[in-house]
RNA sequence: AGGACCAUAGCUCAGUUGGUUAGAGCGCCACGUUGACAUCGUGGAGGUCGGCGGUUCAAAUCCGCCUGGUCCUACCA
């Protein structure tokens, strides 16, 4: 093995090898286990969230595979409608100076496919760098042929069952992107706004009870005044009871609109009167429905004022008898410009009563960043009530379980208050809606144009045009678990791998994706899509900030793996920015955070960091310190393995079936500890507690195997007096324990474990040519190998060694200086232990002599440490620093006093003794005795030294 | 406004049915090139577990209130 651990040299080599050997495909044997990857955007690149998520999925997959399960990790990418379309639009604009409209639909879509073929491999290459053991032979795309069929099928069937309908409805309209978007794609941002109070004159000479000839309404959106179709007052409001059914004259427009009574009007707010604009406000739309008001649309798709309004009834049918005239002055003005003009005109007309500053929230499109406009448009909807019922039941009855559990509440609260799902998008990139129209606007839904004609008996010469819209991306990704397995065909894969075992996803897409998958899958397969949902948090930067390009705090997982120099990192963070003025600050912050750039850490270290931070139900603050730490851990494992190989390669490691071996206490101890570790890691994996799993392995490898066992093996291996059988035993233990550790580590650190395993496994005698650690059995603890006696003895040994080391450090004695130690007040067992461990003790504690002091009262001047009841003395003649030792003893006595004080108080409490379980009281008494004995020894020692 | 989650060492985090001398890694201090490893070794310092109150013999752990933070939902006509 190379002297230093260099991850870049082993990682790509092993991944290629595994892939070439087709090790990721299902074995076809054993109980099935399947995970569907949340499909990343095909043109995207791997971010920290992906890297984290993929690490968890890969760890689960490799772990299950090692347990002999028929394991499928399904890979695929998403066409991601809006995101991809925008990306390609920008690219085309930059390269050719053309808009998508310049190109036309066909040519533009060709461009998108071209871009997909060009860049679609980027994220999958990055996924390989993460070590993801996905079955590449089954890679899918949400717009491939199979998916196309599944989507058409689902759409047509839902339409046949009247669960998909088309209608003119108020939707969230993005005036920049010219498409509807879902509620979930709307981001509400707090804003400093204004509140304008307008006077609306009462018509027909009517007055209020107070004698006013007008009503005052307030709005944050004056421009929607043009589309008002009523003024509402609360039905309980005595001030306006007499006005209900009367009219006001809409200022600037002149339209007569009624005063209606509706509970939406809040008597305590403002004047208690509210203007109602059903075509431009979701609440008002509901009022319109209750009061039978017309919908008066005054905006174009750019959110500019129309020349004449459009009036519709609640079914979206045009209304002829409404006055749709609008003042010419506003025609063509954008909504914000129109607002200013209308406010000015109202003011000039003496109708502006008051202007108030308010804080309000505005809806923004999360893609375009434009203010969303509620707009009346023709859209397709999925009626979700029926679909939601089984989807809720599946979680209620435990068919689907969320980890952690509390996300189920989030799921329920959303599912129980669902609005119909608007699935049409006015985009070009996506699954085009399988609906055709004849010239008079009749619509025919079918799997193809030919089927539409056949189904509806349409003549071949009747011109049909397909709906221009495409489906919401989440409509197709909702079919992901079964669409990837060949549905609607009844395939072998469906039978084997569906429902899938677990979905690993972020809480942020529970609504977008998880809920829709559950609805669609229950509907079309009669099965749940997955049995468990492991929900993880967001990966944030070290300060807890969300990573974003505009903040300049983005870390690229590949940079953490390969390393990156400072200047390149700065260029990456400040290049191609939306707000270039921030570049300087970002560069400065980056320089101060990473003065040397970022060192290479390797994939295994990155994965281990994610796993160690994968605690349930909270966001992850990515910790560079931990990344360094786990890179060091890899290095530690590497070097420990070098030690093992140096001592084992070419030697007899007792691999033969009946080899004569003698196991030392240390051998039995480390094997026993390994069993405990195997139990801990397995349990943690079963519970999705990857932080515990990684911690347990780290502890064992570093603090037990390396710190103690390797050290304890040296005296045996390097002592000429030791028997060949004992050397063989120690070598065998070194090799076998390491081999098991590598299997235990493999799901978490696939590369380094494979690299080392290939060399270690042959020595352990468990290796057949051409095998991979990937498919070795997962280590399961054998309780017969637990050895409490060995554990107690080794704990004693460690205690004595630490005691001597402690004395050295406190007394400032050079670590290498040979010392003499005396033990006293030991039991018979202690004496046996010393004889059994004399060699270990003298080597590890650097003692030239160690023996028993039979008459403690004759003890020479010495520094003392306690190991249980027993005392360890290091005679200090001529060396002792009196003051230092007195100070040390005073500190120790003080510590014991505090412990004793605490317990005496507890035991002095009568109700504690009376009410606490006997075992607890006994334990406290035992501790008290121990502490008191320790204190006594320390005090004697102190007095002795003080007397010098 | 309603809800969820969080608050433990300088930093990032464990601490599953109440009883532990409250732990780990990083960072810090001292010493150290002993034949796996300075990406290291040995020893050490550092916490009244956000605050107040309650339940209990016993609270980091259970309950209530408060403060601070993150997020979600709703409202803001």
Coordinates of C-alpha atoms (C1' of nucleotides) in Angstrom, one line a residue, chain A residues 3 195 218-220 266 269 274-275 283 361 613 615 618 621 623 626 631-632 635-636 639-640 642-643 689 692 695 702 711 714 718 805-806 809 899 906 909 911-912 915 917 927, chain B residues 4-8 11-16 19-21 24-26 30-32 34-45 56-58 70-77:
Chain A
X3 CA 2.5 5.3 2.4
X195 CA -53.1 51.1 1.7
X218 CA -59.5 50.5 1.1
X219 CA -57.1 48.5 -1.1
X220 CA -53.5 47.7 -1.7
X266 CA -64.9 42.6 8.4
X269 CA -61.4 46.8 9.6
X274 CA -64.6 46.2 0.9
X275 CA -64.4 46.3 -2.9
X283 CA -60.9 35.9 -1.7
X361 CA -46.9 40.1 1.8
X613 CA -24.5 14.9 10.5
X615 CA -29.6 13.6 12.5
X618 CA -33.5 19.2 11.5
X621 CA -25.1 23.0 9.1
X623 CA -19.2 21.5 9.2
X626 CA -15.9 17.5 10.6
X631 CA -10.6 12.7 6.1
X632 CA -8.2 12.1 9.0
X635 CA -6.1 8.3 6.8
X636 CA -6.2 6.6 10.2
X639 CA -2.4 3.6 8.2
X640 CA -3.7 1.1 10.6
X642 CA -0.7 -0.6 6.5
X643 CA 0.5 -1.7 10.0
X689 CA -29.6 6.9 12.6
X692 CA -25.0 6.8 15.5
X695 CA -20.0 7.3 15.5
X702 CA -9.9 4.8 16.4
X711 CA -0.5 -1.1 20.5
X714 CA 3.2 -4.9 19.2
X718 CA 7.8 -8.0 18.3
X805 CA 0.9 8.3 31.8
X806 CA -1.0 10.8 33.8
X809 CA 2.3 14.4 32.3
X899 CA -18.7 14.1 44.5
X906 CA -28.8 12.6 48.5
X909 CA -32.6 12.8 52.3
X911 CA -37.5 10.3 51.3
X912 CA -34.8 9.4 48.7
X915 CA -38.8 6.0 48.0
X917 CA -35.7 1.8 44.3
X927 CA -20.2 5.2 44.9
Chain B
rA4 C1' -44.1 22.6 13.9
rC5 C1' -39.1 22.1 15.2
rC6 C1' -34.8 23.8 17.8
rA7 C1' -31.8 26.1 22.2
rU8 C1' -26.3 21.0 25.8
rC11 C1' -17.8 25.8 17.0
rU12 C1' -20.7 21.4 14.8
rC13 C1' -23.5 17.9 17.3
rA14 C1' -24.9 13.0 20.4
rG15 C1' -27.5 12.1 25.0
rU16 C1' -34.9 6.7 22.8
rG19 C1' -31.2 7.9 38.5
rU20 C1' -24.5 9.0 33.8
rU21 C1' -18.7 11.8 37.8
rA24 C1' -17.8 13.0 20.7
rG25 C1' -15.3 15.6 16.8
rC26 C1' -13.0 20.2 15.6
rA30 C1' 1.3 21.5 27.6
rC31 C1' 4.7 17.8 26.3
rG32 C1' 6.4 14.5 22.4
rU34 C1' 9.4 5.2 20.2
rG35 C1' 10.0 0.7 13.9
rA36 C1' 1.0 2.3 10.9
rC37 C1' -0.1 7.3 11.1
rA38 C1' 2.5 15.0 12.8
rU39 C1' -3.9 13.9 8.1
rC40 C1' -0.1 11.7 14.5
rG41 C1' 0.7 10.4 19.9
rU42 C1' 0.1 11.4 25.4
rG43 C1' -2.0 14.4 29.1
rG44 C1' -5.2 18.6 30.1
rA45 C1' -8.5 22.9 30.4
rU56 C1' -41.0 13.9 41.6
rC57 C1' -37.1 11.0 46.6
rA58 C1' -34.6 12.4 41.9
rU70 C1' -35.6 28.4 12.0
rC71 C1' -39.6 26.9 9.1
rC72 C1' -44.7 26.0 7.5
rU73 C1' -49.9 27.6 7.1
rA74 C1' -53.2 31.6 7.1
rC75 C1' -54.4 36.9 6.9
rC76 C1' -53.2 41.6 5.5
rA77 C1' -59.9 43.6 1.3

